[in-house]
Amino acid sequence: MEGAEAEERRLAASLTARYSDWVVEALDELPGSFILTDPAMPGHPIVYASRGLASLTGYPPREVLGRNARLFQGADTDRAAVAGVREAVRGQRPHQVSILNYRRDGEAHWVLLHLAPVFHAADGRVLHFLAVQVPIAPPTSRRRTPPCRAARPPVVFAACREEARVEEECPCASHAGEVFVDVDKRGQDAEEPRVASEYEKEKALSTANSIFSVLNRYSKLTGLVVCGKRCDSVGIPALSSSLNLSLGYSREEILGCNCRFLNGPGTSVEVLEQINQHICSEQACTVHLLNYRKGGSSFRDLLHISPIRNASGKVAFHVWVHLDEGAKYDFNGLTPEVWQLGAVGAVRVAVRSLSASGSLLRPSQ
């Protein structure tokens, strides 16, 4: 038992020592199926697994921590695809490939694997590898899908590598190649390979970009910043009054009010109930809601609500981030949803810093 606990602490330290103690909670709020691996540790183990991984693969996060990512491979996983991933790891470069993986119950499924190294901005070392898995739909079930909200493709990976990489071989190269290793008896009679759609590729990039934004933000708390200068430019921008939703109310008018004051005719009762359920269960949620400004005009509100915990882990506040879906914003290439997560992260850091210093009081106090 002591050995298992020591191993858990060692895996956890791979993240907390580089991104602060709060990074796991922030990553847990992100959607999608993804893992982080540590090439400096023997066996190149998985040190973080998202909650979305379980729904895609059937593996609960705790079951994959400490294991090599090859556990997702099986008899018909293509050797060439695995070799391509392995070469990308050794070359410390981003890579996308369609690959046949296996769920926990043994069922094969096609995913788009998006791999990207996480660089130390100062010395160019690879700290982690990020692997995002997006399921590839069968050709017969695909329908024309509108492009993602962020039309500009994220450039975070290329920017990180060119800014921060070093020319010499990675010091941890002895373990780097162990991310995906061929397994015996890979068949050649698997179903026809699937090709990821542009929408699925965009989804993988968007997911990876949001993860990098979280890692970048929390790494600044430890002084060990990931990515380079150009990565900072596509990170989450600082909170600014120019990006705040203009509701026509002054701060003095709304302090002490329940958030229901924005509701009006046509506001969905079902969505309001969904919000209440998430607040009661201390879970984050994102909803689309019809709300009203002070002047009486309505707007479509992209609303993200997230609990903010203090240093002891208790919910101290809930932060509500409103965005008018009909307005135009400049999010530096990020989707509105990712920007909202960044806003929540900024509030979380501030609250916990105040809590740790003893200067934060609950509103009731």
mmCIF file of C-alpha atoms in Angstrom:
data_model
loop_
_atom_site.group_PDB
_atom_site.id
_atom_site.type_symbol
_atom_site.label_atom_id
_atom_site.label_comp_id
_atom_site.label_asym_id
_atom_site.label_seq_id
_atom_site.Cartn_x
_atom_site.Cartn_y
_atom_site.Cartn_z
ATOM 1 C CA MET A 1 0.000 0.000 0.000
ATOM 2 C CA GLU A 2 2.823 2.406 0.876
ATOM 3 C CA GLY A 3 4.474 1.690 -2.462
ATOM 4 C CA ALA A 4 1.273 2.477 -4.338
ATOM 5 C CA GLU A 5 0.803 5.731 -2.431
ATOM 6 C CA ALA A 6 4.389 6.731 -3.131
ATOM 7 C CA GLU A 7 3.871 6.057 -6.827
ATOM 8 C CA GLU A 8 0.707 8.202 -6.846
ATOM 9 C CA ARG A 9 2.599 11.053 -5.215
ATOM 10 C CA ARG A 10 5.405 10.719 -7.744
ATOM 11 C CA LEU A 11 3.006 10.882 -10.684
ATOM 12 C CA ALA A 12 1.117 13.807 -9.164
ATOM 13 C CA ALA A 13 4.363 15.704 -8.577
ATOM 14 C CA SER A 14 5.094 15.541 -12.302
ATOM 15 C CA LEU A 15 2.238 18.043 -12.715
ATOM 16 C CA THR A 16 2.053 19.975 -9.447
ATOM 17 C CA ALA A 17 5.772 20.753 -9.323
ATOM 18 C CA ARG A 18 5.550 22.373 -12.744
ATOM 19 C CA TYR A 19 2.048 23.844 -12.865
ATOM 20 C CA SER A 20 1.029 24.325 -9.185
ATOM 21 C CA ASP A 21 -1.266 22.228 -7.003
ATOM 22 C CA TRP A 22 -4.403 23.524 -8.703
ATOM 23 C CA VAL A 23 -3.729 22.482 -12.275
ATOM 24 C CA VAL A 24 -5.445 19.088 -11.971
ATOM 25 C CA GLU A 25 -8.760 20.674 -10.985
ATOM 26 C CA ALA A 26 -8.490 23.104 -13.901
ATOM 27 C CA LEU A 27 -7.736 20.294 -16.356
ATOM 28 C CA ASP A 28 -10.648 18.265 -14.977
ATOM 29 C CA GLU A 29 -13.044 20.993 -16.113
ATOM 30 C CA LEU A 30 -11.909 20.786 -19.742
ATOM 31 C CA PRO A 31 -13.958 18.698 -22.173
ATOM 32 C CA GLY A 32 -12.486 16.000 -24.380
ATOM 33 C CA SER A 33 -10.399 12.862 -24.068
ATOM 34 C CA PHE A 34 -6.707 13.519 -23.461
ATOM 35 C CA ILE A 35 -3.677 12.411 -21.479
ATOM 36 C CA LEU A 36 -0.338 13.904 -20.417
ATOM 37 C CA THR A 37 2.782 11.728 -20.290
ATOM 38 C CA ASP A 38 6.181 12.391 -18.713
ATOM 39 C CA PRO A 39 9.137 11.379 -20.935
ATOM 40 C CA ALA A 40 11.632 11.938 -18.107
ATOM 41 C CA MET A 41 10.166 9.137 -15.984
ATOM 42 C CA PRO A 42 11.023 5.468 -16.617
ATOM 43 C CA GLY A 43 8.518 3.880 -18.958
ATOM 44 C CA HIS A 44 7.205 7.270 -20.124
ATOM 45 C CA PRO A 45 4.038 6.897 -18.002
ATOM 46 C CA ILE A 46 0.699 8.656 -18.175
ATOM 47 C CA VAL A 47 0.650 11.261 -15.388
ATOM 48 C CA TYR A 48 -2.769 12.762 -16.117
ATOM 49 C CA ALA A 49 -5.937 11.431 -17.749
ATOM 50 C CA SER A 50 -9.007 13.562 -18.433
ATOM 51 C CA ARG A 51 -12.484 12.703 -17.282
ATOM 52 C CA GLY A 52 -13.547 12.445 -20.909
ATOM 53 C CA LEU A 53 -11.141 9.558 -21.422
ATOM 54 C CA ALA A 54 -13.463 7.193 -19.560
ATOM 55 C CA SER A 55 -16.429 7.859 -21.832
ATOM 56 C CA LEU A 56 -14.336 7.308 -24.960
ATOM 57 C CA THR A 57 -12.181 4.354 -23.905
ATOM 58 C CA GLY A 58 -13.881 2.862 -20.852
ATOM 59 C CA TYR A 59 -10.706 3.347 -18.801
ATOM 60 C CA PRO A 60 -11.241 5.331 -15.587
ATOM 61 C CA PRO A 61 -8.395 7.844 -15.082
ATOM 62 C CA ARG A 62 -6.949 6.096 -12.029
ATOM 63 C CA GLU A 63 -6.615 2.868 -14.006
ATOM 64 C CA VAL A 64 -4.311 4.365 -16.640
ATOM 65 C CA LEU A 65 -2.094 6.548 -14.437
ATOM 66 C CA GLY A 66 1.439 5.193 -14.322
ATOM 67 C CA ARG A 67 0.952 3.035 -17.430
ATOM 68 C CA ASN A 68 2.376 3.534 -20.899
ATOM 69 C CA ALA A 69 0.057 4.894 -23.587
ATOM 70 C CA ARG A 70 0.454 1.736 -25.655
ATOM 71 C CA LEU A 71 -2.293 0.193 -23.514
ATOM 72 C CA PHE A 72 -4.756 1.699 -26.014
ATOM 73 C CA GLN A 73 -3.274 -0.327 -28.887
ATOM 74 C CA GLY A 74 -4.247 -3.818 -29.977
ATOM 75 C CA ALA A 75 -3.934 -6.543 -32.552
ATOM 76 C CA ASP A 76 -4.972 -4.487 -35.582
ATOM 77 C CA THR A 77 -3.337 -1.200 -34.695
ATOM 78 C CA ASP A 78 -1.369 -0.178 -37.776
ATOM 79 C CA ARG A 79 2.397 -0.480 -37.415
ATOM 80 C CA ALA A 80 3.078 2.455 -39.681
ATOM 81 C CA ALA A 81 0.812 4.709 -37.613
ATOM 82 C CA VAL A 82 2.575 3.669 -34.412
ATOM 83 C CA ALA A 83 5.992 4.209 -35.995
ATOM 84 C CA GLY A 84 4.947 7.699 -37.072
ATOM 85 C CA VAL A 85 3.910 8.597 -33.535
ATOM 86 C CA ARG A 86 7.135 7.196 -32.134
ATOM 87 C CA GLU A 87 9.234 9.214 -34.568
ATOM 88 C CA ALA A 88 7.299 12.368 -33.691
ATOM 89 C CA VAL A 89 8.032 11.786 -30.007
ATOM 90 C CA ARG A 90 11.720 11.271 -30.658
ATOM 91 C CA GLY A 91 11.775 14.352 -32.862
ATOM 92 C CA GLN A 92 9.868 16.381 -30.246
ATOM 93 C CA ARG A 93 7.339 17.624 -32.789
ATOM 94 C CA PRO A 94 3.525 17.749 -33.102
ATOM 95 C CA HIS A 95 1.826 14.969 -35.013
ATOM 96 C CA GLN A 96 -1.708 14.030 -36.111
ATOM 97 C CA VAL A 97 -2.692 10.570 -37.269
ATOM 98 C CA SER A 98 -5.806 8.428 -37.646
ATOM 99 C CA ILE A 99 -5.239 5.267 -35.652
ATOM 100 C CA LEU A 100 -7.178 2.167 -34.640
ATOM 101 C CA ASN A 101 -7.226 1.945 -30.861
ATOM 102 C CA TYR A 102 -9.003 -0.353 -28.424
ATOM 103 C CA ARG A 103 -11.385 0.328 -25.582
ATOM 104 C CA ARG A 104 -11.128 -1.315 -22.198
ATOM 105 C CA ASP A 105 -13.680 -3.965 -23.210
ATOM 106 C CA GLY A 106 -11.605 -4.909 -26.261
ATOM 107 C CA GLU A 107 -13.734 -3.138 -28.864
ATOM 108 C CA ALA A 108 -11.738 -1.457 -31.641
ATOM 109 C CA HIS A 109 -12.468 2.150 -32.539
ATOM 110 C CA TRP A 110 -10.920 4.782 -34.810
ATOM 111 C CA VAL A 111 -9.590 7.996 -33.290
ATOM 112 C CA LEU A 112 -7.734 11.026 -34.507
ATOM 113 C CA LEU A 113 -4.656 11.214 -32.284
ATOM 114 C CA HIS A 114 -3.223 14.703 -31.850
ATOM 115 C CA LEU A 115 0.204 14.625 -30.203
ATOM 116 C CA ALA A 116 2.117 17.704 -29.045
ATOM 117 C CA PRO A 117 5.169 18.278 -26.833
ATOM 118 C CA VAL A 118 5.019 20.713 -23.920
ATOM 119 C CA PHE A 119 8.226 22.741 -23.821
ATOM 120 C CA HIS A 120 9.976 24.584 -21.015
ATOM 121 C CA ALA A 121 10.079 28.146 -22.338
ATOM 122 C CA ALA A 122 13.465 28.920 -20.802
ATOM 123 C CA ASP A 123 15.671 25.984 -21.792
ATOM 124 C CA GLY A 124 13.623 24.116 -24.408
ATOM 125 C CA ARG A 125 13.287 20.861 -22.468
ATOM 126 C CA VAL A 126 10.245 18.693 -23.173
ATOM 127 C CA LEU A 127 8.312 18.495 -19.921
ATOM 128 C CA HIS A 128 5.334 16.467 -21.106
ATOM 129 C CA PHE A 129 3.616 15.136 -24.176
ATOM 130 C CA LEU A 130 -0.052 15.892 -24.713
ATOM 131 C CA ALA A 131 -2.161 13.319 -26.551
ATOM 132 C CA VAL A 132 -5.721 14.252 -27.532
ATOM 133 C CA GLN A 133 -8.066 11.564 -28.862
ATOM 134 C CA VAL A 134 -11.055 12.541 -31.008
ATOM 135 C CA PRO A 135 -13.363 9.741 -32.232
ATOM 136 C CA ILE A 136 -13.619 9.483 -36.020
ATOM 137 C CA ALA A 137 -17.173 8.982 -37.207
ATOM 138 C CA PRO A 138 -17.919 6.295 -39.832
ATOM 139 C CA PRO A 139 -18.264 7.793 -43.326
ATOM 140 C CA THR A 140 -21.935 6.759 -43.520
ATOM 141 C CA SER A 141 -22.835 8.634 -40.319
ATOM 142 C CA ARG A 142 -21.174 11.902 -41.206
ATOM 143 C CA ARG A 143 -23.131 14.987 -42.056
ATOM 144 C CA ARG A 144 -22.043 18.395 -43.119
ATOM 145 C CA THR A 145 -20.902 20.175 -39.983
ATOM 146 C CA PRO A 146 -20.451 23.927 -39.725
ATOM 147 C CA PRO A 147 -16.903 25.051 -38.981
ATOM 148 C CA CYS A 148 -15.840 25.701 -35.419
ATOM 149 C CA ARG A 149 -16.425 29.150 -33.994
ATOM 150 C CA ALA A 150 -12.693 29.928 -34.087
ATOM 151 C CA ALA A 151 -11.981 30.247 -37.788
ATOM 152 C CA ARG A 152 -8.286 30.910 -37.372
ATOM 153 C CA PRO A 153 -6.323 27.702 -36.822
ATOM 154 C CA PRO A 154 -4.382 27.702 -33.540
ATOM 155 C CA VAL A 155 -0.600 27.902 -34.007
ATOM 156 C CA VAL A 156 0.431 27.186 -30.476
ATOM 157 C CA PHE A 157 2.352 23.985 -31.196
ATOM 158 C CA ALA A 158 4.530 25.234 -33.997
ATOM 159 C CA ALA A 159 5.214 28.427 -32.085
ATOM 160 C CA CYS A 160 6.199 26.524 -28.972
ATOM 161 C CA ARG A 161 8.632 24.305 -30.798
ATOM 162 C CA GLU A 162 10.364 26.965 -32.878
ATOM 163 C CA GLU A 163 10.690 29.313 -29.934
ATOM 164 C CA ALA A 164 11.724 26.932 -27.222
ATOM 165 C CA ARG A 165 13.240 23.811 -28.754
ATOM 166 C CA VAL A 166 16.943 22.995 -28.562
ATOM 167 C CA GLU A 167 18.948 21.378 -31.321
ATOM 168 C CA GLU A 168 20.643 18.732 -29.244
ATOM 169 C CA GLU A 169 18.905 15.485 -28.365
ATOM 170 C CA CYS A 170 16.395 15.637 -25.547
ATOM 171 C CA PRO A 171 18.057 14.585 -22.249
ATOM 172 C CA CYS A 172 15.172 12.238 -21.557
ATOM 173 C CA ALA A 173 15.300 10.565 -24.968
ATOM 174 C CA SER A 174 15.939 7.174 -23.377
ATOM 175 C CA HIS A 175 12.281 7.076 -22.347
ATOM 176 C CA ALA A 176 10.738 9.311 -24.985
ATOM 177 C CA GLY A 177 10.453 6.590 -27.587
ATOM 178 C CA GLU A 178 8.424 4.458 -25.226
ATOM 179 C CA VAL A 179 5.176 6.371 -25.764
ATOM 180 C CA PHE A 180 3.858 4.031 -28.432
ATOM 181 C CA VAL A 181 5.695 0.765 -28.982
ATOM 182 C CA ASP A 182 4.671 -1.874 -31.492
ATOM 183 C CA VAL A 183 2.887 -4.873 -30.058
ATOM 184 C CA ASP A 184 3.080 -8.325 -31.610
ATOM 185 C CA LYS A 185 0.558 -9.801 -34.047
ATOM 186 C CA ARG A 186 -0.811 -6.628 -35.514
ATOM 187 C CA GLY A 187 -3.068 -7.838 -38.279
ATOM 188 C CA GLN A 188 -3.396 -6.520 -41.776
ATOM 189 C CA ASP A 189 -7.073 -7.404 -42.144
ATOM 190 C CA ALA A 190 -8.561 -4.556 -40.139
ATOM 191 C CA GLU A 191 -11.478 -2.551 -41.476
ATOM 192 C CA GLU A 192 -10.804 0.137 -44.040
ATOM 193 C CA PRO A 193 -8.867 2.981 -42.363
ATOM 194 C CA ARG A 194 -10.940 6.039 -41.560
ATOM 195 C CA VAL A 195 -9.878 9.534 -42.511
ATOM 196 C CA ALA A 196 -10.574 12.319 -40.035
ATOM 197 C CA SER A 197 -12.804 15.128 -41.260
ATOM 198 C CA GLU A 198 -11.795 18.782 -41.131
ATOM 199 C CA TYR A 199 -14.250 19.251 -38.286
ATOM 200 C CA GLU A 200 -12.596 16.447 -36.273
ATOM 201 C CA LYS A 201 -9.150 17.920 -36.937
ATOM 202 C CA GLU A 202 -10.395 21.342 -35.856
ATOM 203 C CA LYS A 203 -11.888 19.834 -32.717
ATOM 204 C CA ALA A 204 -8.573 18.179 -31.824
ATOM 205 C CA LEU A 205 -6.699 21.462 -32.296
ATOM 206 C CA SER A 206 -9.237 23.407 -30.265
ATOM 207 C CA THR A 207 -9.070 20.893 -27.415
ATOM 208 C CA ALA A 208 -5.281 20.922 -27.423
ATOM 209 C CA ASN A 209 -5.197 24.715 -27.512
ATOM 210 C CA SER A 210 -7.417 24.966 -24.431
ATOM 211 C CA ILE A 211 -5.168 22.502 -22.583
ATOM 212 C CA PHE A 212 -2.056 24.483 -23.465
ATOM 213 C CA SER A 213 -3.738 27.646 -22.232
ATOM 214 C CA VAL A 214 -4.372 26.039 -18.833
ATOM 215 C CA LEU A 215 -0.831 24.667 -18.593
ATOM 216 C CA ASN A 216 0.652 28.015 -19.567
ATOM 217 C CA ARG A 217 -1.432 29.922 -17.035
ATOM 218 C CA TYR A 218 -0.719 27.616 -14.110
ATOM 219 C CA SER A 219 2.963 27.164 -14.926
ATOM 220 C CA LYS A 220 3.407 30.889 -14.311
ATOM 221 C CA LEU A 221 2.529 30.289 -10.658
ATOM 222 C CA THR A 222 5.626 28.130 -10.236
ATOM 223 C CA GLY A 223 7.909 30.359 -12.305
ATOM 224 C CA LEU A 224 8.431 27.517 -14.777
ATOM 225 C CA VAL A 225 6.638 28.811 -17.857
ATOM 226 C CA VAL A 226 5.772 26.442 -20.702
ATOM 227 C CA CYS A 227 5.926 27.467 -24.370
ATOM 228 C CA GLY A 228 7.766 30.554 -25.545
ATOM 229 C CA LYS A 229 7.110 34.237 -26.227
ATOM 230 C CA ARG A 230 4.892 33.549 -29.191
ATOM 231 C CA CYS A 231 2.844 31.091 -27.153
ATOM 232 C CA ASP A 232 2.047 33.872 -24.717
ATOM 233 C CA SER A 233 0.460 35.859 -27.514
ATOM 234 C CA VAL A 234 -2.171 33.189 -28.150
ATOM 235 C CA GLY A 235 -2.820 32.456 -24.509
ATOM 236 C CA ILE A 236 -5.792 33.591 -22.500
ATOM 237 C CA PRO A 237 -5.848 37.394 -22.541
ATOM 238 C CA ALA A 238 -6.070 39.344 -19.325
ATOM 239 C CA LEU A 239 -9.519 40.294 -18.158
ATOM 240 C CA SER A 240 -10.404 43.609 -19.710
ATOM 241 C CA SER A 241 -13.363 45.928 -19.560
ATOM 242 C CA SER A 242 -13.403 45.964 -23.356
ATOM 243 C CA LEU A 243 -14.280 42.259 -23.324
ATOM 244 C CA ASN A 244 -16.893 42.474 -20.594
ATOM 245 C CA LEU A 245 -20.473 42.059 -21.704
ATOM 246 C CA SER A 246 -22.128 45.475 -21.733
ATOM 247 C CA LEU A 247 -25.420 45.036 -19.901
ATOM 248 C CA GLY A 248 -26.007 48.716 -19.146
ATOM 249 C CA TYR A 249 -25.861 48.164 -15.376
ATOM 250 C CA SER A 250 -23.308 49.791 -13.106
ATOM 251 C CA ARG A 251 -21.481 47.634 -10.594
ATOM 252 C CA GLU A 252 -23.302 49.325 -7.720
ATOM 253 C CA GLU A 253 -26.684 48.430 -9.252
ATOM 254 C CA ILE A 254 -26.059 44.707 -9.408
ATOM 255 C CA LEU A 255 -24.062 44.051 -6.221
ATOM 256 C CA GLY A 256 -26.263 42.049 -3.863
ATOM 257 C CA CYS A 257 -28.718 41.058 -6.610
ATOM 258 C CA ASN A 258 -29.553 37.505 -7.611
ATOM 259 C CA CYS A 259 -28.502 36.708 -11.180
ATOM 260 C CA ARG A 260 -32.167 36.246 -12.055
ATOM 261 C CA PHE A 261 -32.393 39.988 -12.661
ATOM 262 C CA LEU A 262 -31.090 39.317 -16.201
ATOM 263 C CA ASN A 263 -33.958 36.915 -16.989
ATOM 264 C CA GLY A 264 -37.165 37.886 -18.737
ATOM 265 C CA PRO A 265 -39.845 36.684 -21.178
ATOM 266 C CA GLY A 266 -38.573 33.711 -23.153
ATOM 267 C CA THR A 267 -35.820 32.767 -20.713
ATOM 268 C CA SER A 268 -35.841 28.964 -20.624
ATOM 269 C CA VAL A 269 -37.045 27.518 -17.327
ATOM 270 C CA GLU A 270 -35.400 24.204 -18.250
ATOM 271 C CA VAL A 271 -32.001 25.858 -18.671
ATOM 272 C CA LEU A 272 -32.397 27.699 -15.352
ATOM 273 C CA GLU A 273 -33.131 24.370 -13.666
ATOM 274 C CA GLN A 274 -30.044 22.888 -15.304
ATOM 275 C CA ILE A 275 -27.988 25.750 -13.859
ATOM 276 C CA ASN A 276 -29.425 25.147 -10.379
ATOM 277 C CA GLN A 277 -28.616 21.447 -10.560
ATOM 278 C CA HIS A 278 -25.001 22.115 -11.493
ATOM 279 C CA ILE A 279 -24.610 24.705 -8.748
ATOM 280 C CA CYS A 280 -26.044 22.327 -6.141
ATOM 281 C CA SER A 281 -23.723 19.541 -7.279
ATOM 282 C CA GLU A 282 -20.734 21.951 -7.356
ATOM 283 C CA GLN A 283 -20.116 21.321 -11.061
ATOM 284 C CA ALA A 284 -19.284 23.693 -13.909
ATOM 285 C CA CYS A 285 -21.676 24.137 -16.829
ATOM 286 C CA THR A 286 -22.015 26.067 -20.086
ATOM 287 C CA VAL A 287 -25.467 27.006 -21.376
ATOM 288 C CA HIS A 288 -27.153 29.148 -24.028
ATOM 289 C CA LEU A 289 -29.745 31.448 -22.517
ATOM 290 C CA LEU A 290 -31.977 34.347 -23.530
ATOM 291 C CA ASN A 291 -31.248 37.256 -21.168
ATOM 292 C CA TYR A 292 -32.034 40.961 -21.047
ATOM 293 C CA ARG A 293 -30.046 44.190 -20.738
ATOM 294 C CA LYS A 294 -31.027 47.093 -18.500
ATOM 295 C CA GLY A 295 -32.669 48.857 -21.426
ATOM 296 C CA GLY A 296 -34.967 45.902 -22.081
ATOM 297 C CA SER A 297 -33.300 44.546 -25.225
ATOM 298 C CA SER A 298 -32.674 40.814 -25.295
ATOM 299 C CA PHE A 299 -29.487 38.957 -26.241
ATOM 300 C CA ARG A 300 -28.349 35.362 -26.620
ATOM 301 C CA ASP A 301 -26.083 34.726 -23.669
ATOM 302 C CA LEU A 302 -23.303 32.136 -23.812
ATOM 303 C CA LEU A 303 -23.032 31.606 -20.076
ATOM 304 C CA HIS A 304 -20.336 29.614 -18.284
ATOM 305 C CA ILE A 305 -20.668 29.014 -14.545
ATOM 306 C CA SER A 306 -17.955 27.414 -12.458
ATOM 307 C CA PRO A 307 -17.410 26.865 -8.720
ATOM 308 C CA ILE A 308 -14.342 28.556 -7.232
ATOM 309 C CA ARG A 309 -12.754 26.731 -4.328
ATOM 310 C CA ASN A 310 -10.568 28.240 -1.651
ATOM 311 C CA ALA A 311 -7.249 26.871 -0.420
ATOM 312 C CA SER A 312 -9.021 24.271 1.740
ATOM 313 C CA GLY A 313 -10.963 22.908 -1.236
ATOM 314 C CA LYS A 314 -14.379 24.270 -0.259
ATOM 315 C CA VAL A 315 -16.538 26.179 -2.728
ATOM 316 C CA ALA A 316 -16.204 29.862 -1.833
ATOM 317 C CA PHE A 317 -17.912 31.426 -4.855
ATOM 318 C CA HIS A 318 -19.415 30.712 -8.240
ATOM 319 C CA VAL A 319 -18.129 32.734 -11.172
ATOM 320 C CA TRP A 320 -20.521 33.562 -14.029
ATOM 321 C CA VAL A 321 -18.932 34.512 -17.354
ATOM 322 C CA HIS A 322 -21.393 36.084 -19.826
ATOM 323 C CA LEU A 323 -20.794 36.540 -23.549
ATOM 324 C CA ASP A 324 -23.209 38.060 -26.044
ATOM 325 C CA GLU A 325 -23.335 35.527 -28.882
ATOM 326 C CA GLY A 326 -24.347 38.250 -31.318
ATOM 327 C CA ALA A 327 -21.359 40.498 -30.585
ATOM 328 C CA LYS A 328 -17.893 40.342 -32.122
ATOM 329 C CA TYR A 329 -14.871 39.855 -29.878
ATOM 330 C CA ASP A 330 -11.162 39.433 -30.445
ATOM 331 C CA PHE A 331 -10.046 36.414 -28.444
ATOM 332 C CA ASN A 332 -6.575 36.182 -30.007
ATOM 333 C CA GLY A 333 -7.523 33.083 -31.981
ATOM 334 C CA LEU A 334 -9.304 31.258 -29.150
ATOM 335 C CA THR A 335 -12.881 30.076 -29.156
ATOM 336 C CA PRO A 336 -15.282 31.919 -26.816
ATOM 337 C CA GLU A 337 -15.587 28.771 -24.690
ATOM 338 C CA VAL A 338 -11.819 28.553 -24.185
ATOM 339 C CA TRP A 339 -11.644 32.261 -23.343
ATOM 340 C CA GLN A 340 -14.338 31.766 -20.716
ATOM 341 C CA LEU A 341 -12.322 28.950 -19.132
ATOM 342 C CA GLY A 342 -9.348 31.286 -19.026
ATOM 343 C CA ALA A 343 -11.413 33.947 -17.298
ATOM 344 C CA VAL A 344 -12.460 31.381 -14.701
ATOM 345 C CA GLY A 345 -8.818 30.403 -14.252
ATOM 346 C CA ALA A 346 -7.824 34.006 -13.585
ATOM 347 C CA VAL A 347 -10.515 34.340 -10.929
ATOM 348 C CA ARG A 348 -9.545 31.004 -9.389
ATOM 349 C CA VAL A 349 -5.898 32.026 -9.043
ATOM 350 C CA ALA A 350 -6.878 35.334 -7.448
ATOM 351 C CA VAL A 351 -9.311 33.737 -4.991
ATOM 352 C CA ARG A 352 -6.900 31.064 -3.883
ATOM 353 C CA SER A 353 -4.059 33.515 -3.491
ATOM 354 C CA LEU A 354 -6.231 35.654 -1.227
ATOM 355 C CA SER A 355 -7.492 32.582 0.617
ATOM 356 C CA ALA A 356 -3.975 31.292 1.237
ATOM 357 C CA SER A 357 -2.939 34.685 2.598
ATOM 358 C CA GLY A 358 -5.937 34.794 4.927
ATOM 359 C CA SER A 359 -7.294 37.993 3.388
ATOM 360 C CA LEU A 360 -10.320 36.420 1.691
ATOM 361 C CA LEU A 361 -13.641 36.599 3.466
ATOM 362 C CA ARG A 362 -16.862 34.972 2.411
ATOM 363 C CA PRO A 363 -19.607 37.449 1.437
ATOM 364 C CA SER A 364 -21.604 36.438 4.505
ATOM 365 C CA GLN A 365 -18.692 37.523 6.687
#
